[in-house]
Amino acid sequence: MEQQHLRPGSERELQRFIADAAHARRPLEIVGAGTKRSMGRPVNQSLTITTASLSGIKLYEPTELVMSARAGTTLARVE
């Protein structure tokens, strides 16, 4: 099976990609920037979904010490 890389542009699209893979019983890997991919056991998949384009701070309430970030937000952006 050919390796496929997907880059969803929205959370809804990400949800659809995951649901489609589950329905097809197709193993997948979800990565952000991919900086820790070499850690742990290798993943046997034919589908990779990157969350890199799903970035940004969604909620920031400094007085309440609350913050919510999208899946692809880098730690540098959070800091």
Coordinates of N, CA and C in Angstrom, one line a residue:
M1 N 0.8 -1.2 0.0 CA 0.0 0.0 0.0 C 0.9 1.2 0.0
E2 N 0.5 2.2 -0.8 CA 1.3 3.4 -0.9 C 1.2 4.3 0.3
Q3 N 2.3 4.9 0.7 CA 2.3 5.9 1.9 C 1.6 7.1 1.5
Q4 N 0.7 7.6 2.3 CA -0.1 8.8 2.1 C 0.1 9.8 3.2
H5 N 0.3 11.1 2.9 CA 0.5 12.1 3.9 C -0.7 13.1 3.7
L6 N -1.4 13.4 4.8 CA -2.5 14.3 4.8 C -2.2 15.5 5.7
R7 N -2.7 16.7 5.3 CA -2.5 17.9 6.1 C -3.8 18.6 6.2
P8 N -4.6 18.3 7.2 CA -5.9 18.9 7.3 C -5.8 20.4 7.6
G9 N -6.8 21.1 7.1 CA -6.8 22.6 7.3 C -7.8 23.0 8.5
S10 N -8.5 22.0 9.0 CA -9.4 22.3 10.1 C -9.6 21.1 11.0
E11 N -10.1 21.4 12.2 CA -10.4 20.2 13.1 C -11.4 19.3 12.5
R12 N -12.4 19.8 11.8 CA -13.4 19.0 11.2 C -12.8 18.1 10.2
E13 N -11.9 18.6 9.4 CA -11.2 17.8 8.3 C -10.4 16.7 9.0
L14 N -9.7 17.1 10.1 CA -8.9 16.1 10.8 C -9.8 15.0 11.3
Q15 N -10.9 15.3 11.9 CA -11.9 14.4 12.4 C -12.3 13.4 11.3
R16 N -12.6 14.0 10.1 CA -13.0 13.1 9.0 C -11.9 12.2 8.5
F17 N -10.7 12.7 8.5 CA -9.6 11.8 8.1 C -9.4 10.6 9.0
I18 N -9.5 10.9 10.3 CA -9.4 9.8 11.3 C -10.6 8.9 11.2
A19 N -11.8 9.4 11.1 CA -12.9 8.5 11.0 C -12.8 7.6 9.7
D20 N -12.4 8.2 8.6 CA -12.3 7.4 7.4 C -11.2 6.3 7.5
A21 N -10.1 6.6 8.2 CA -9.1 5.6 8.4 C -9.6 4.5 9.3
A22 N -10.3 4.9 10.4 CA -10.9 3.9 11.3 C -11.9 3.0 10.6
H23 N -12.7 3.6 9.7 CA -13.7 2.9 9.0 C -13.1 1.9 8.0
A24 N -12.0 2.3 7.4 CA -11.2 1.4 6.5 C -10.3 0.5 7.2
R25 N -10.2 0.6 8.5 CA -9.3 -0.2 9.3 C -7.9 0.0 8.9
R26 N -7.5 1.2 8.6 CA -6.2 1.6 8.0 C -5.4 2.2 9.1
P27 N -4.2 1.6 9.5 CA -3.4 2.2 10.5 C -2.8 3.6 10.1
L28 N -2.8 4.5 11.1 CA -2.3 5.8 10.8 C -1.4 6.3 11.9
E29 N -0.7 7.4 11.6 CA 0.2 8.0 12.5 C -0.2 9.5 12.5
I30 N -0.4 10.1 13.6 CA -0.6 11.5 13.7 C 0.6 12.2 14.3
V31 N 1.1 13.2 13.6 CA 2.3 13.9 14.0 C 2.1 15.4 14.0
G32 N 2.9 16.1 14.8 CA 2.9 17.6 14.8 C 4.0 18.0 13.9
A33 N 5.1 18.4 14.5 CA 6.3 18.8 13.7 C 7.2 17.6 13.4
G34 N 6.9 16.5 14.0 CA 7.7 15.2 13.8 C 9.0 15.2 14.5
T35 N 9.3 16.0 15.4 CA 10.6 16.1 16.1 C 10.9 14.9 17.0
K36 N 9.9 14.2 17.4 CA 10.1 13.0 18.3 C 9.7 11.7 17.6
R37 N 9.7 11.7 16.3 CA 9.3 10.4 15.6 C 10.3 9.3 15.8
S38 N 11.5 9.6 16.1 CA 12.5 8.6 16.2 C 12.5 7.9 17.6
M39 N 11.7 8.5 18.5 CA 11.7 7.9 19.9 C 10.6 6.8 19.9
G40 N 10.9 5.8 20.7 CA 10.0 4.7 20.9 C 10.1 3.7 19.7
R41 N 9.1 2.8 19.6 CA 9.0 1.8 18.6 C 8.6 2.4 17.3
P42 N 9.0 1.9 16.1 CA 8.6 2.4 14.8 C 7.1 2.1 14.7
V43 N 6.4 3.0 13.9 CA 5.0 2.9 13.7 C 4.8 2.2 12.3
N44 N 4.0 1.2 12.2 CA 3.7 0.5 10.9 C 2.4 1.1 10.4
Q45 N 2.5 2.1 9.5 CA 1.3 2.7 9.0 C 1.5 3.0 7.5
S46 N 0.3 3.3 6.9 CA 0.4 3.7 5.5 C -0.2 5.1 5.3
L47 N -0.6 5.7 6.4 CA -1.2 7.0 6.4 C -0.6 7.9 7.5
T48 N -0.1 9.0 7.2 CA 0.4 10.0 8.2 C -0.4 11.3 8.1
I49 N -0.9 11.7 9.2 CA -1.7 13.0 9.3 C -0.9 13.9 10.1
T50 N -0.6 15.1 9.6 CA 0.2 16.1 10.3 C -0.8 17.2 10.8
T51 N -0.6 17.6 12.0 CA -1.4 18.7 12.6 C -0.7 20.1 12.5
A52 N 0.4 20.1 11.7 CA 1.2 21.4 11.7 C 0.4 22.6 11.2
S53 N -0.6 22.4 10.4 CA -1.4 23.6 10.0 C -2.5 23.9 10.9
L54 N -2.7 23.1 12.0 CA -3.7 23.4 13.0 C -3.0 24.0 14.2
S55 N -2.6 25.3 14.0 CA -1.9 25.9 15.1 C -2.5 27.2 15.5
G56 N -2.1 27.6 16.7 CA -2.6 28.9 17.2 C -3.2 28.8 18.6
I57 N -3.2 29.9 19.3 CA -3.8 29.9 20.7 C -5.3 30.2 20.5
K58 N -6.1 29.3 21.0 CA -7.6 29.5 20.9 C -8.2 30.3 22.1
L59 N -7.6 30.2 23.3 CA -8.1 30.8 24.5 C -6.9 31.2 25.4
Y60 N -6.9 32.4 25.9 CA -5.8 32.8 26.8 C -6.4 33.7 27.9
E61 N -6.5 33.2 29.1 CA -7.0 34.0 30.2 C -5.9 34.0 31.3
P62 N -4.9 35.0 31.2 CA -3.8 35.0 32.1 C -4.1 35.2 33.5
T63 N -5.2 35.9 33.8 CA -5.6 36.1 35.3 C -6.1 34.7 35.9
E64 N -6.6 33.9 35.0 CA -7.1 32.6 35.5 C -6.1 31.4 35.3
L65 N -5.0 31.8 34.7 CA -3.9 30.8 34.3 C -4.5 29.7 33.4
V66 N -5.3 30.1 32.4 CA -5.9 29.1 31.5 C -5.5 29.5 30.1
M67 N -5.1 28.5 29.3 CA -4.8 28.6 27.9 C -5.2 27.4 27.1
S68 N -5.7 27.6 25.9 CA -6.0 26.4 25.1 C -5.4 26.7 23.7
A69 N -4.7 25.6 23.2 CA -4.0 25.8 22.0 C -4.4 24.7 21.0
R70 N -4.4 24.9 19.7 CA -4.7 23.9 18.7 C -3.6 22.9 18.7
A71 N -3.9 21.7 18.1 CA -3.0 20.6 18.1 C -1.6 20.8 17.5
G72 N -1.5 21.6 16.5 CA -0.2 21.8 15.9 C 0.6 23.0 16.4
T73 N 0.2 23.6 17.5 CA 0.9 24.8 18.1 C 2.2 24.3 18.7
T74 N 3.2 25.0 18.3 CA 4.6 24.7 18.8 C 4.7 25.2 20.2
L75 N 5.6 24.6 21.0 CA 5.9 25.0 22.3 C 6.5 26.4 22.3
A76 N 7.3 26.8 21.3 CA 7.8 28.1 21.2 C 6.7 29.1 21.1
R77 N 5.6 28.8 20.4 CA 4.5 29.8 20.3 C 3.8 29.9 21.6
V78 N 3.6 28.8 22.3 CA 2.9 28.8 23.6 C 3.7 29.6 24.6
E79 N 5.0 29.5 24.6 CA 5.9 30.3 25.5 C 5.8 31.7 25.2

